[in-house]
């Protein structure tokens, strides 16, 4: 189905030409002060077919803060570890509210709407803290294993910067604890969550790591197996909940399961065919990369390679 005659290098440079009117729109996240120090004009994309062909453009090899894209890796790990019991503590519905909303948690009695909003990711982090021998090293090794890159690290400067200003996430963690939906101390969970968000990867490393979700084959690794059925469900969650309160828009425009982060990254998959990662730090008001979303819309429209 992927057209081997298509010149994907040409396709990517054509997409970048069409993006030009959008250059300079939006701003990088600055509520985590260190993220505001990133050059806002960076742009990279990496398209990695399951048959091994990879096409890249721009700053595709430069590492950036993956932020909420880490929520896909942590949810995958927690799902692999405790199976469907995970869904007793975190729901699987789109939120329609900002990623750090406190209001919804109050209304829904401490059960976060999904694992990709911050409250849900804190519960997932709590599960990892309780079930991994070394939740810091084990998750890093999981991501390294998936991407085939052993030098991936947490960025301590980003960790410290976020910890200094994590008032809202701290509130969420304490609030979850008050509902009995955290087993560990809220501050310990928050610290671990912020470490996961601080992982730095390049577009090419992310696209490679997301082959797990594109391939949907059983994965045997140091974190318990993920079955094809579990991987299918993780793709479903990305499709419905991967873009904060803009998940419908992304689905409508792009038509792929994916996940964004406030570092300006987006990773997405076309199951059985490819994964793709794009990075551009300027965000729209919902927290999604403007050029990233547009680039993926153009990619799926021009190539015809989307699930819809
Ligand atoms: N560490 C960020 C936060 O919790 C992640 C947000 C995001 O990328 O959506 O606010």
Coordinates of N, CA, C and O in Angstrom, one line a residue, residues 73-82 124-143 154 184 192 196 221-225:
X73 N 4.6 6.2 26.5 CA 5.5 5.1 26.9 C 5.1 4.7 28.3 O 5.2 3.5 28.6
X74 N 4.8 5.6 29.2 CA 4.5 5.2 30.6 C 3.2 4.5 30.6 O 3.1 3.5 31.4
X75 N 2.2 4.9 29.8 CA 0.9 4.1 29.8 C 1.1 2.7 29.3 O 0.6 1.8 29.8
X76 N 1.9 2.6 28.2 CA 2.2 1.3 27.7 C 2.9 0.4 28.8 O 2.5 -0.8 29.0
X77 N 3.8 1.0 29.5 CA 4.5 0.2 30.5 C 3.6 -0.2 31.6 O 3.5 -1.4 32.0
X78 N 2.7 0.7 32.1 CA 1.8 0.4 33.2 C 0.8 -0.6 32.7 O 0.4 -1.5 33.5
X79 N 0.3 -0.5 31.5 CA -0.7 -1.5 31.0 C -0.1 -2.9 30.9 O -0.7 -3.9 31.2
X80 N 1.2 -2.9 30.4 CA 1.9 -4.2 30.4 C 2.1 -4.8 31.8 O 2.0 -6.0 31.9
X81 N 2.3 -3.9 32.8 CA 2.6 -4.4 34.1 C 1.3 -4.9 34.8 O 1.3 -6.0 35.5
X82 N 0.2 -4.1 34.8 CA -0.9 -4.5 35.6 C -2.2 -4.8 34.8 O -3.2 -5.1 35.3
X124 N -0.8 6.9 36.4 CA 0.1 5.9 35.7 C 1.5 5.8 36.3 O 2.1 4.8 36.5
X125 N 2.0 7.0 36.6 CA 3.4 7.1 37.2 C 3.4 6.4 38.6 O 4.3 5.7 39.0
X126 N 2.3 6.6 39.3 CA 2.1 5.9 40.6 C 2.2 4.4 40.5 O 2.8 3.7 41.2
X127 N 1.5 3.9 39.4 CA 1.5 2.4 39.1 C 3.0 2.0 38.9 O 3.4 1.0 39.4
X128 N 3.7 2.8 38.1 CA 5.1 2.4 37.7 C 5.9 2.4 39.0 O 6.8 1.6 39.2
X129 N 5.7 3.4 39.8 CA 6.5 3.5 41.1 C 6.3 2.3 41.9 O 7.2 1.8 42.6
X130 N 5.1 1.8 42.0 CA 4.8 0.6 42.8 C 5.2 -0.7 42.2 O 5.3 -1.7 42.9
X131 N 5.3 -0.7 40.9 CA 5.5 -2.0 40.2 C 6.9 -2.2 39.5 O 7.2 -3.3 39.1
X132 N 7.7 -1.2 39.4 CA 9.0 -1.4 38.8 C 10.0 -1.4 39.9 O 9.9 -0.7 41.0
X133 N 11.1 -2.2 39.7 CA 12.2 -2.2 40.7 C 12.8 -0.9 40.9 O 13.0 -0.4 42.0
X134 N 13.2 -0.3 39.7 CA 13.8 1.0 39.7 C 13.1 1.9 38.7 O 13.4 1.8 37.5
X135 N 12.0 2.6 39.1 CA 11.2 3.3 38.1 C 11.9 4.3 37.3 O 11.5 4.6 36.2
X136 N 13.0 4.9 37.8 CA 13.8 5.8 37.0 C 14.6 5.1 35.9 O 14.5 5.4 34.8
X137 N 15.3 4.1 36.3 CA 16.2 3.4 35.4 C 15.4 2.5 34.4 O 15.7 2.5 33.2
X138 N 14.4 1.9 35.0 CA 13.6 0.9 34.1 C 12.9 1.6 33.0 O 12.9 1.1 31.9
X139 N 12.3 2.8 33.3 CA 11.6 3.5 32.2 C 12.6 4.0 31.1 O 12.3 3.9 29.9
X140 N 13.7 4.5 31.6 CA 14.7 5.0 30.7 C 15.2 3.9 29.8 O 15.3 4.0 28.5
X141 N 15.4 2.7 30.4 CA 15.8 1.6 29.6 C 14.8 1.1 28.6 O 15.1 0.7 27.5
X142 N 13.5 1.2 29.0 CA 12.4 0.8 28.1 C 12.5 1.7 26.8 O 12.4 1.2 25.7
X143 N 12.6 3.0 27.1 CA 12.6 4.0 25.9 C 13.8 3.8 25.1 O 13.8 3.8 23.9
X154 N 17.4 11.6 30.9 CA 16.6 12.7 31.5 C 17.4 14.0 31.4 O 18.6 13.9 31.4
X184 N 1.5 6.1 46.4 CA 2.8 6.7 46.9 C 2.6 8.2 47.3 O 1.5 8.7 47.0
X192 N 8.9 11.9 39.8 CA 9.1 10.8 38.8 C 8.4 11.2 37.5 O 9.0 11.1 36.4
X196 N 10.0 11.8 33.7 CA 9.6 11.1 32.5 C 9.4 12.2 31.4 O 9.7 12.0 30.3
X221 N 10.1 -7.6 26.6 CA 11.2 -6.7 27.1 C 11.2 -6.8 28.6 O 10.5 -7.5 29.2
X222 N 12.1 -5.9 29.2 CA 12.3 -6.0 30.6 C 11.0 -5.5 31.4 O 10.8 -5.8 32.5
X223 N 10.2 -4.7 30.7 CA 8.9 -4.4 31.2 C 7.9 -5.5 30.7 O 8.1 -5.8 29.5
X224 N 7.0 -6.1 31.5 CA 6.3 -7.2 31.0 C 5.7 -7.0 29.6 O 5.4 -5.9 29.2
X225 N 5.6 -8.1 28.9 CA 5.1 -8.1 27.5 C 3.9 -7.2 27.3 O 3.0 -7.1 28.1

